[in-house]
mmCIF file of C-alpha atoms in Angstrom:
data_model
loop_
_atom_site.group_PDB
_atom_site.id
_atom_site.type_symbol
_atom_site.label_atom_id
_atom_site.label_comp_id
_atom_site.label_asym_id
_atom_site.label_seq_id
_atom_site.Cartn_x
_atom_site.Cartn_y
_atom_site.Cartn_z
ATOM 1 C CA UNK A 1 -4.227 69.469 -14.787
ATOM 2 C CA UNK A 2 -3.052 71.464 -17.585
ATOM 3 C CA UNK A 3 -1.141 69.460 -20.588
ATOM 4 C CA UNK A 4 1.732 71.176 -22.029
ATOM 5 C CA UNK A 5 4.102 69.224 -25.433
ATOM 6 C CA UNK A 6 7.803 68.767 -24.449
ATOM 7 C CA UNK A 7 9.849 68.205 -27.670
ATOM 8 C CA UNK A 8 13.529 67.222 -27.426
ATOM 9 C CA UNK A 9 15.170 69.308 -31.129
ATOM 10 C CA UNK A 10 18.396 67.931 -30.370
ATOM 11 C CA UNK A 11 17.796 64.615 -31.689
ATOM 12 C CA UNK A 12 17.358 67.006 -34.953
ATOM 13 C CA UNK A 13 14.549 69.039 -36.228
ATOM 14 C CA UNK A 14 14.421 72.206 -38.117
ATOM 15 C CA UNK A 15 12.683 74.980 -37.067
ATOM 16 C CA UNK A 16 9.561 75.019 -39.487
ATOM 17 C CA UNK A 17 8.980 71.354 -38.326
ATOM 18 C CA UNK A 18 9.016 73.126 -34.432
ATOM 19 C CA UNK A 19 6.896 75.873 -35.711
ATOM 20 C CA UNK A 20 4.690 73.210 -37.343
ATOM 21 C CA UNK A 21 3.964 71.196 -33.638
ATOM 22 C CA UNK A 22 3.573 74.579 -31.664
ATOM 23 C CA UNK A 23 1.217 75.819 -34.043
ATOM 24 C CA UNK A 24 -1.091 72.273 -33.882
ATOM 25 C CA UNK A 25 -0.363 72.376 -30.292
ATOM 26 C CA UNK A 26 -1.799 75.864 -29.982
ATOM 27 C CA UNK A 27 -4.882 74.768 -32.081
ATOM 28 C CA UNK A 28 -5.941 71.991 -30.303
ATOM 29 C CA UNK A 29 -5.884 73.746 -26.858
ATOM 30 C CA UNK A 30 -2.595 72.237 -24.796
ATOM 31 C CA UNK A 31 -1.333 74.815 -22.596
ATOM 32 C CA UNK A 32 2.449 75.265 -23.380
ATOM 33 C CA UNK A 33 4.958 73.927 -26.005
ATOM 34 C CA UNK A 34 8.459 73.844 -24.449
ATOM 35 C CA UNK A 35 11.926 72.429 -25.876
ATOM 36 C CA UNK A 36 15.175 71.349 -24.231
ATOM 37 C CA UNK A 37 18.197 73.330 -24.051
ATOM 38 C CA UNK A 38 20.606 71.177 -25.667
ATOM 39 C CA UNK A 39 22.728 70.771 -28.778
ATOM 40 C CA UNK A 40 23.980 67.280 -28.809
ATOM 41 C CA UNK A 41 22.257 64.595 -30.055
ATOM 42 C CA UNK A 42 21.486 61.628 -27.465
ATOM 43 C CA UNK A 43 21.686 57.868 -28.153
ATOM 44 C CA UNK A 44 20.967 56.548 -31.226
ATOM 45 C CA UNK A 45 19.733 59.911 -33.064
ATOM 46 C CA UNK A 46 21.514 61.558 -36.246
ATOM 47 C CA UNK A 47 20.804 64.834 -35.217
ATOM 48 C CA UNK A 48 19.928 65.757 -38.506
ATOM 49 C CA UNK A 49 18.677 67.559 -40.311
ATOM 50 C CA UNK A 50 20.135 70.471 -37.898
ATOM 51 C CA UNK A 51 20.349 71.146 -34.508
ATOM 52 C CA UNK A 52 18.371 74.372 -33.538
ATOM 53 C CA UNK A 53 19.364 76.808 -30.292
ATOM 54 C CA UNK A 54 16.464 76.868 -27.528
ATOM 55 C CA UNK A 55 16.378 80.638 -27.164
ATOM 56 C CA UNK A 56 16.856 81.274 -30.976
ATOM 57 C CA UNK A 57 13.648 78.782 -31.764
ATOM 58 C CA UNK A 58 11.846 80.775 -28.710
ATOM 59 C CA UNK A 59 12.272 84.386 -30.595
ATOM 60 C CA UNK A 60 11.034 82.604 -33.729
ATOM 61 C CA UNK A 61 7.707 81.280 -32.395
ATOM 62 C CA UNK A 62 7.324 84.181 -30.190
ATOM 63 C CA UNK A 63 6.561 85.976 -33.563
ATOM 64 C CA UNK A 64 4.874 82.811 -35.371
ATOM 65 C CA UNK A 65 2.683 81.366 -32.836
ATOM 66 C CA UNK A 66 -0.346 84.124 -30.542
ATOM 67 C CA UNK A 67 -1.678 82.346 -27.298
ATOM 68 C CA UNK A 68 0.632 79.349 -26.554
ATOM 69 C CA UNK A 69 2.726 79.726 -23.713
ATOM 70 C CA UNK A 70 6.560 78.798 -24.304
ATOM 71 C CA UNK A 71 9.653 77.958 -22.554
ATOM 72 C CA UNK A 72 12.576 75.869 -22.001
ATOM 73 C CA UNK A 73 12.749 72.780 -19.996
ATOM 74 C CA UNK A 74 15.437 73.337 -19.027
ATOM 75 C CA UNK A 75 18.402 76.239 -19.953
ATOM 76 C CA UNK A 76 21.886 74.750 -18.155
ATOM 77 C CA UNK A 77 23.282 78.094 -17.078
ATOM 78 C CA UNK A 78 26.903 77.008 -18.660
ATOM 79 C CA UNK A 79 25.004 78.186 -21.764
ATOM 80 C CA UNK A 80 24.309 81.408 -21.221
ATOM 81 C CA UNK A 81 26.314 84.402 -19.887
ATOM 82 C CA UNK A 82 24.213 85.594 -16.468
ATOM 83 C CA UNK A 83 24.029 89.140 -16.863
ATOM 84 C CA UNK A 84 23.220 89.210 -20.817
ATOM 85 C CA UNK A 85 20.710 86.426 -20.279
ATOM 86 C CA UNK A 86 18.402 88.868 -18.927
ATOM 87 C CA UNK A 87 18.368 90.913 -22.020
ATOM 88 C CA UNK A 88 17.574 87.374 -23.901
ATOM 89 C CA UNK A 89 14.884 86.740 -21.850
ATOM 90 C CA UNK A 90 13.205 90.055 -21.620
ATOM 91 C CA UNK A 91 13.545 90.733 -25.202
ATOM 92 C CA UNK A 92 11.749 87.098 -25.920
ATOM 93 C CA UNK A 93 8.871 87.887 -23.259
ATOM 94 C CA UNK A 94 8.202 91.254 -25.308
ATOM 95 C CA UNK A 95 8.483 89.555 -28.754
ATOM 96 C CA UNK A 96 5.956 86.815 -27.242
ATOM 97 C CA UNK A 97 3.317 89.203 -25.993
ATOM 98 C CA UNK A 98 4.374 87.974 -22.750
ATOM 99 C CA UNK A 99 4.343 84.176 -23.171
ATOM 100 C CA UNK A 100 7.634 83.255 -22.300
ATOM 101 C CA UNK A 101 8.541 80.685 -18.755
ATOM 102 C CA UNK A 102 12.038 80.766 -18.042
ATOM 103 C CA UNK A 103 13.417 76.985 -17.511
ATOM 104 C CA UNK A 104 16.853 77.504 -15.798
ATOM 105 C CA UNK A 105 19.117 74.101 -14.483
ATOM 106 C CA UNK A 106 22.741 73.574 -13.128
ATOM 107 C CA UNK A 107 23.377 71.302 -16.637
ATOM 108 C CA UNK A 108 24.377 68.027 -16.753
ATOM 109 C CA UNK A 109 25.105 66.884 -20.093
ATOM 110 C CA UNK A 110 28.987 66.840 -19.827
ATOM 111 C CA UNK A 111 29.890 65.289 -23.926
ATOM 112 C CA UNK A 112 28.073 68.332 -25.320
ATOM 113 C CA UNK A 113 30.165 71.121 -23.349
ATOM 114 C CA UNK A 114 33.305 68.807 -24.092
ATOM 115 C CA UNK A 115 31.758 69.241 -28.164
ATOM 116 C CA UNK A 116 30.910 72.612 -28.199
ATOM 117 C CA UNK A 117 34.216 74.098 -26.238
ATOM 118 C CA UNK A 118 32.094 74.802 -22.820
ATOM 119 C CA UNK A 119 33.669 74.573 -19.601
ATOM 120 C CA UNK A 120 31.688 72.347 -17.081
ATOM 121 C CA UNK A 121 32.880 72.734 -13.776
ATOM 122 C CA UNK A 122 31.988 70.748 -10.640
ATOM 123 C CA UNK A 123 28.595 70.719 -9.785
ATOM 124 C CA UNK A 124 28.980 72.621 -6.597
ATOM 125 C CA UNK A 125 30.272 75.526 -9.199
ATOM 126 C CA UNK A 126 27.323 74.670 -11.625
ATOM 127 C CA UNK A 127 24.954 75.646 -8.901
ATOM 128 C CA UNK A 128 26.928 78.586 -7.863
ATOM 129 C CA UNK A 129 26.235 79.663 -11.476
ATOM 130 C CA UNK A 130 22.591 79.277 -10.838
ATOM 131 C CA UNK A 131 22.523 80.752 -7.931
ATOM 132 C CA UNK A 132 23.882 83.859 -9.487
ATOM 133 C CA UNK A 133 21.662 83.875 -12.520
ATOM 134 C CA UNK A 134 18.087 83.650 -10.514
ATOM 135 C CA UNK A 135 19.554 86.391 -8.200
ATOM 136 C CA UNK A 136 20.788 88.552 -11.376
ATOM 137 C CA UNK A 137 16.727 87.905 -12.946
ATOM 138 C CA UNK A 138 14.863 88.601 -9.906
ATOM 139 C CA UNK A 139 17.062 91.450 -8.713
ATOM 140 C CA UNK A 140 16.695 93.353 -12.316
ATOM 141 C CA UNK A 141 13.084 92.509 -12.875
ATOM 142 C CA UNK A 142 12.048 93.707 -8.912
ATOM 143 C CA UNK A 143 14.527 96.794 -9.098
ATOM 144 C CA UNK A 144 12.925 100.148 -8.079
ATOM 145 C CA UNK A 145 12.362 101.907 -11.333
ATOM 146 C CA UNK A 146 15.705 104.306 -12.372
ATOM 147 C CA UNK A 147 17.495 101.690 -10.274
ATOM 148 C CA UNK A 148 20.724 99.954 -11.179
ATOM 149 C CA UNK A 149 20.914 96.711 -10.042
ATOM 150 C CA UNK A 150 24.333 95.214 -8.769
ATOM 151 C CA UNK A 151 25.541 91.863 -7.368
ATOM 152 C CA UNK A 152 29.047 90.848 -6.215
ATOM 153 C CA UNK A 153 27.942 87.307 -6.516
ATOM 154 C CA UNK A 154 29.577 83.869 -6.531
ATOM 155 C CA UNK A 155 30.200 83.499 -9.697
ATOM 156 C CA UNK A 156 29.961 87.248 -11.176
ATOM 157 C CA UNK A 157 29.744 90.882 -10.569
ATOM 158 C CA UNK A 158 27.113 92.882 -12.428
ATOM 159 C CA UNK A 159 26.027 96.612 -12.033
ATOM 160 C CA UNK A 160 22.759 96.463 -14.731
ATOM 161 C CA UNK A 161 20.253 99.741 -15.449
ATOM 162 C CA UNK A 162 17.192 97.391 -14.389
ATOM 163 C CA UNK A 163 14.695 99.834 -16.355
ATOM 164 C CA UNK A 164 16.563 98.240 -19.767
ATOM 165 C CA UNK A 165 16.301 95.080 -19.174
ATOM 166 C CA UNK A 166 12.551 94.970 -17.931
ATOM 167 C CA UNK A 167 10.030 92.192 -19.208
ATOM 168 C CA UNK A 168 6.828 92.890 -20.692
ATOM 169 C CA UNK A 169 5.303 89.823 -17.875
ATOM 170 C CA UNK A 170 5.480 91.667 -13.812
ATOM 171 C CA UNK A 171 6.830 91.054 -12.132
ATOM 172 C CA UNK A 172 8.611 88.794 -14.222
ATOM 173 C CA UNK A 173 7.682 85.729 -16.469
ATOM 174 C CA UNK A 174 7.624 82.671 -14.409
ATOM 175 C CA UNK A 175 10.758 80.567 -13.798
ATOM 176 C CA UNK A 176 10.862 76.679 -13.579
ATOM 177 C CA UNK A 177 13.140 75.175 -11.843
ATOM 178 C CA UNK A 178 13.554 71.534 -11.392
ATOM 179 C CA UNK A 179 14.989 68.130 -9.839
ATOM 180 C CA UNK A 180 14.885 66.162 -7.429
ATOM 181 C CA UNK A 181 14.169 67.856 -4.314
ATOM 182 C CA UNK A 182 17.706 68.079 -2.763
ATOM 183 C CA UNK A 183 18.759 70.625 -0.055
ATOM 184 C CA UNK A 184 20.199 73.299 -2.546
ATOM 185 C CA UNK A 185 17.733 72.594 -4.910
ATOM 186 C CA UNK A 186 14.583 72.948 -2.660
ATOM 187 C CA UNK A 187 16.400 76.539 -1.333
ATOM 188 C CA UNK A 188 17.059 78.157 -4.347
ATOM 189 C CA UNK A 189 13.101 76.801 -5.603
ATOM 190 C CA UNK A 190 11.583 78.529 -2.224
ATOM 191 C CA UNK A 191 13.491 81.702 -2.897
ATOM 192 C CA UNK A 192 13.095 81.806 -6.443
ATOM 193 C CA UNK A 193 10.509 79.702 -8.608
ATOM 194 C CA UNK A 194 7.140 79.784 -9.405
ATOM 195 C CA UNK A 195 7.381 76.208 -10.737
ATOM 196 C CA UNK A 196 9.167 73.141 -9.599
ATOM 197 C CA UNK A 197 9.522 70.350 -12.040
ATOM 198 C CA UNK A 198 10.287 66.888 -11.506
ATOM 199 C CA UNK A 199 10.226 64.704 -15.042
ATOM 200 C CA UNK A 200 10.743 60.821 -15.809
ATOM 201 C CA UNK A 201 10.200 59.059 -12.389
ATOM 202 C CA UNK A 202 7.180 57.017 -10.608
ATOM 203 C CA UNK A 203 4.471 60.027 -8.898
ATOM 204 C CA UNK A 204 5.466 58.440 -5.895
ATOM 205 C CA UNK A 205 8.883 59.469 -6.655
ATOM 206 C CA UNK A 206 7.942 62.924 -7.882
ATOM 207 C CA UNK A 207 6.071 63.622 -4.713
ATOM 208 C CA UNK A 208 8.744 63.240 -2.636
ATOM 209 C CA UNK A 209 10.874 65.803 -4.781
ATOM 210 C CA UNK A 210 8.386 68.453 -4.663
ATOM 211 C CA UNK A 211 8.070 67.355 -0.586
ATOM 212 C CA UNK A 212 11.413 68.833 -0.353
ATOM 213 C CA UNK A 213 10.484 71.653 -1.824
ATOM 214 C CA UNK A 214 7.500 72.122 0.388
ATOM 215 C CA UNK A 215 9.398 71.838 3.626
ATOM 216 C CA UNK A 216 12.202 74.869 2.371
ATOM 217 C CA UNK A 217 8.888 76.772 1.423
ATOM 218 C CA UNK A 218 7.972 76.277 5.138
ATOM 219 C CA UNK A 219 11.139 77.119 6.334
ATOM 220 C CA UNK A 220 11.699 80.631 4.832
ATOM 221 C CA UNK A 221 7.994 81.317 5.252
ATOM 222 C CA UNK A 222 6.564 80.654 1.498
ATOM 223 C CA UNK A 223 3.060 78.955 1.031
ATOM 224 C CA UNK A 224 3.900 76.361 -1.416
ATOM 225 C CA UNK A 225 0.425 76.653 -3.192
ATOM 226 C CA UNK A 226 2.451 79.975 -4.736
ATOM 227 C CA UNK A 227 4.317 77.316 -6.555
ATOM 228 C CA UNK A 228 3.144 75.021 -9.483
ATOM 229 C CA UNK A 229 4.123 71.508 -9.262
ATOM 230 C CA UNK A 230 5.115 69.656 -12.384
ATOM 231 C CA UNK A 231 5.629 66.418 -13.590
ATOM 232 C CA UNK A 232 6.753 65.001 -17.234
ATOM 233 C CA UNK A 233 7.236 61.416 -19.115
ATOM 234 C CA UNK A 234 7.528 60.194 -22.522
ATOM 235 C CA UNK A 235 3.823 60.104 -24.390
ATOM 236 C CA UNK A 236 3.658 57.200 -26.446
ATOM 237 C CA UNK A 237 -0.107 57.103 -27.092
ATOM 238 C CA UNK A 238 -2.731 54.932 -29.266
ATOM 239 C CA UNK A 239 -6.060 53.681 -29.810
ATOM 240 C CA UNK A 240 -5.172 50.283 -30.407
ATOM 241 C CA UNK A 241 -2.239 47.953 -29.170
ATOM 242 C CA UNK A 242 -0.998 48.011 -32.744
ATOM 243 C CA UNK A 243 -0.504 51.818 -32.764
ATOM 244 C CA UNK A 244 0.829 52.067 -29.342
ATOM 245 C CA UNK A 245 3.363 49.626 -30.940
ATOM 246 C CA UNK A 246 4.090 51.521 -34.114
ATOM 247 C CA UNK A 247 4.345 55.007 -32.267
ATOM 248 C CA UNK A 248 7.137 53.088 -30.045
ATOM 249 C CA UNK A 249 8.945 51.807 -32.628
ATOM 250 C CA UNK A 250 9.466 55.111 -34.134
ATOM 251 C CA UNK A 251 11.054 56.351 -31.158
ATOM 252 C CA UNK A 252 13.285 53.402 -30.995
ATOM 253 C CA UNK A 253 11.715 52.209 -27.409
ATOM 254 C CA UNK A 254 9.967 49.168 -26.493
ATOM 255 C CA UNK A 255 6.333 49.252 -25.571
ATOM 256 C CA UNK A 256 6.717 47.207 -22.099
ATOM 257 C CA UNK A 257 9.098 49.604 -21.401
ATOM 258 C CA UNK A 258 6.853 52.499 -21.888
ATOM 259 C CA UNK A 259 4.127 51.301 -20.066
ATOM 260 C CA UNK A 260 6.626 50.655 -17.534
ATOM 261 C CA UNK A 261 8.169 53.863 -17.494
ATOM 262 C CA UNK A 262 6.542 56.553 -19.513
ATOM 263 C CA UNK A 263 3.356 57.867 -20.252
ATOM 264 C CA UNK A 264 2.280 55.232 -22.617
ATOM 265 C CA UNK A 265 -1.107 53.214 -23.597
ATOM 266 C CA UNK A 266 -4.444 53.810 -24.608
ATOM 267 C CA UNK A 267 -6.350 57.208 -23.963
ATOM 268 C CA UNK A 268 -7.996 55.385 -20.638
ATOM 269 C CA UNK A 269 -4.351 54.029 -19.566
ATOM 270 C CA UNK A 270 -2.910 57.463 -20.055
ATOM 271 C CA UNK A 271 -5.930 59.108 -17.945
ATOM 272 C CA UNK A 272 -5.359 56.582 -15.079
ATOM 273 C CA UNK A 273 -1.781 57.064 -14.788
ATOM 274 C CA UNK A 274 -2.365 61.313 -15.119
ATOM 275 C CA UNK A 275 -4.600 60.400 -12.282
ATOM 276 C CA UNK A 276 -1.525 58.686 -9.775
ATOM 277 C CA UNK A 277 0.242 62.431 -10.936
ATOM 278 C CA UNK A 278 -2.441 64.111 -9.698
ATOM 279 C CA UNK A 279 -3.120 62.263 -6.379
ATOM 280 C CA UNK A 280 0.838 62.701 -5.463
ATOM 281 C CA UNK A 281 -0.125 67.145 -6.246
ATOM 282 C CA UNK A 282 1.055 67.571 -9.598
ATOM 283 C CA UNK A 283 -1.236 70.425 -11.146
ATOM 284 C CA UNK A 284 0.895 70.488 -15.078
ATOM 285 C CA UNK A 285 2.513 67.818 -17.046
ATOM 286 C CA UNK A 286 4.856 67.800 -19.624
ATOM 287 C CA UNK A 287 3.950 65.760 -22.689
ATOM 288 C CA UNK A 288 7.290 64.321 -23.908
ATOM 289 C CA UNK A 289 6.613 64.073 -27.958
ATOM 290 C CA UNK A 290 9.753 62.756 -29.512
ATOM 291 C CA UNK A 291 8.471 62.146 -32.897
ATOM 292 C CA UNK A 292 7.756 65.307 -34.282
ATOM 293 C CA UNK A 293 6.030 64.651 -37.755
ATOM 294 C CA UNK A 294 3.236 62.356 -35.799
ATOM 295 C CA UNK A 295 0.781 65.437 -35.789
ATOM 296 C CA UNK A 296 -1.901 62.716 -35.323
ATOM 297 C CA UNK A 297 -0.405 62.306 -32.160
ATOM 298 C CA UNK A 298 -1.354 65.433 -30.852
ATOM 299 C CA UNK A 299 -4.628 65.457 -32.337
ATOM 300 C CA UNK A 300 -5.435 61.966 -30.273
ATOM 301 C CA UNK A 301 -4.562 62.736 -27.012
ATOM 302 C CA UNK A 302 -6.051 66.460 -27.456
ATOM 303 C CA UNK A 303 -9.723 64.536 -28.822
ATOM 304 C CA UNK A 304 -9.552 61.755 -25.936
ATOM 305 C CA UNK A 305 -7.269 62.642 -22.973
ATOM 306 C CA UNK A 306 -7.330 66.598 -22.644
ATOM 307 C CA UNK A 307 -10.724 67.437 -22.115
ATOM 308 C CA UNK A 308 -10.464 64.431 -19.414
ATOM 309 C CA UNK A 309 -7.838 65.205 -17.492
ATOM 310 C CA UNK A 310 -7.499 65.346 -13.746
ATOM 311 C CA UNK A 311 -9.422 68.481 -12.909
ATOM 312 C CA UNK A 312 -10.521 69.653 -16.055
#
């Protein structure tokens, strides 16, 4: 099972302090550092010192880190204009070396379009979007070469000289997509992803999502072992009961909570519960790391849970 950090910059950050975890990240051997798409703070959180833009941060440690794969978890397509995104994300993939995954959602987070003058239409219209935007990627990024690329879509129209707007990754850097396993979801994953993510619930749970998946794979004709399946929680993580307690208190959760509901313990509690993951067929998880200046963090579970996980 590879181990990848999830950080969540929204809750504020600056971008040395990101540059600071995906560079001990890198170090110590965890196989991606990813960051939300979002730029409202949630709950309690100041959102200070600033809040930083996903694909802006990306650029940056596409220059400032070498071997660690990045990627967002996930873009809401309300952000980004379809066609144009493809020059972001080829441009990124280039400046990485060809590191970058592609995280790509219908959004959700209504308060933070209402904050930042964003429309957010229904979510029949969200997916629409979507929809549009994986066919816009893969139809540039598979075009003939000298080909222009055009879609009348749902959302869009595009005519786009596929030859400018190629990646440095073929055919293309992977794209995550993620949920819950639902009928449009599952589609648009068989037709389109090379990862399908499903974050925050039981592995029980989780397995059923990427079930759905599984069956759409079977109905178009797909092998779903073409597809990675993901998982992700909240890693609250320490040697002692005492630390687990102090590392939960700095995220403003209580411990039985964690243990309840996130990926939280000692290093043996945190293997055991990787383990359920792994027995429902998740191959990657997502390490949810809200407290970014715990670098010791890092260092612990990389020591005492990496070279242990399921598979390894």
């Amino acid at each position: 099972m590879s181990l990848r950090i999830f950080t969540e910059p929204q809750q504020g950050s600056s971008y040395d302090e990101l540059l600071n975890v995906a560079r001990t990240a890198e170090a110590l051997g965890y196989g991606g550092f990813f960051r939300s798409d979002h730029v409202l703070r949630m709950g309690s959180a100041t959102g200070r010192p600033t809040v930083t833009d996903a694909w802006v941060t990306l650029a940056g440690l596409a220059r400032d880190t070498r071997s660690i794969r990045l990627g967002t978890l996930v873009t809401p397509v309300s952000f980004r204009a379809p066609g144009t995104f493809a020059v972001v994300a080829a441009q990124v993939d280039h400046m990485s070396g060809g590191r970058l995954e592609i995280g790509l959602g219908a959004g959700w987070y209504e308060a933070e379009h209402d904050a930042f003058g964003l429309a957010f239409p229904e979510l029949r219209d969200r997916y629409d979007r979507l929809e549009d935007q994986l066919a816009i990627l893969h139809g540039t990024w598979s075009a003939s070469p000298d080909a222009t690329f055009e879609l009348k879509g749902r959302t869009c129209a595009v005519h786009i000289d596929a030859d400018t707007v190629r990646p440095l990754q073929r055919p293309h850097p992977p794209i995550v997509l993620g949920g819950f396993g639902g009928p449009r979801s599952a589609r648009l994953a068989a037709a389109y992803a090379d990862e399908y993510n499903c974050s925050f619930v039981p592995a029980e749970n989780m397995r059923d999502s990427h079930d759905g998946v599984r069956r759409a794979c079977e109905q178009v004709g797909r092998d779903p072992a073409t597809l990675a399946w993901s998982a992700g929680q909240t890693l609250c993580c320490g040697r002692t009961d005492t630390e687990v307690a102090r590392r939960a208190e700095a995220i403003g959760r209580e411990v039985d909570e964690l243990l309840q509901n996130a990926l939280a313990g000692t290093p043996d509690e945190i293997l055991d519960k990787l383990g359920r993951f792994a027995a429902h067929g998740a191959d990657r998880f997502y390490l949810q790391v809200l407290d970014l200046s715990d670098l010791d963090h890092l260092h612990l579970v990389a020591e005492e849970v990496l070279p242990h996980a399921p598979g390894r």
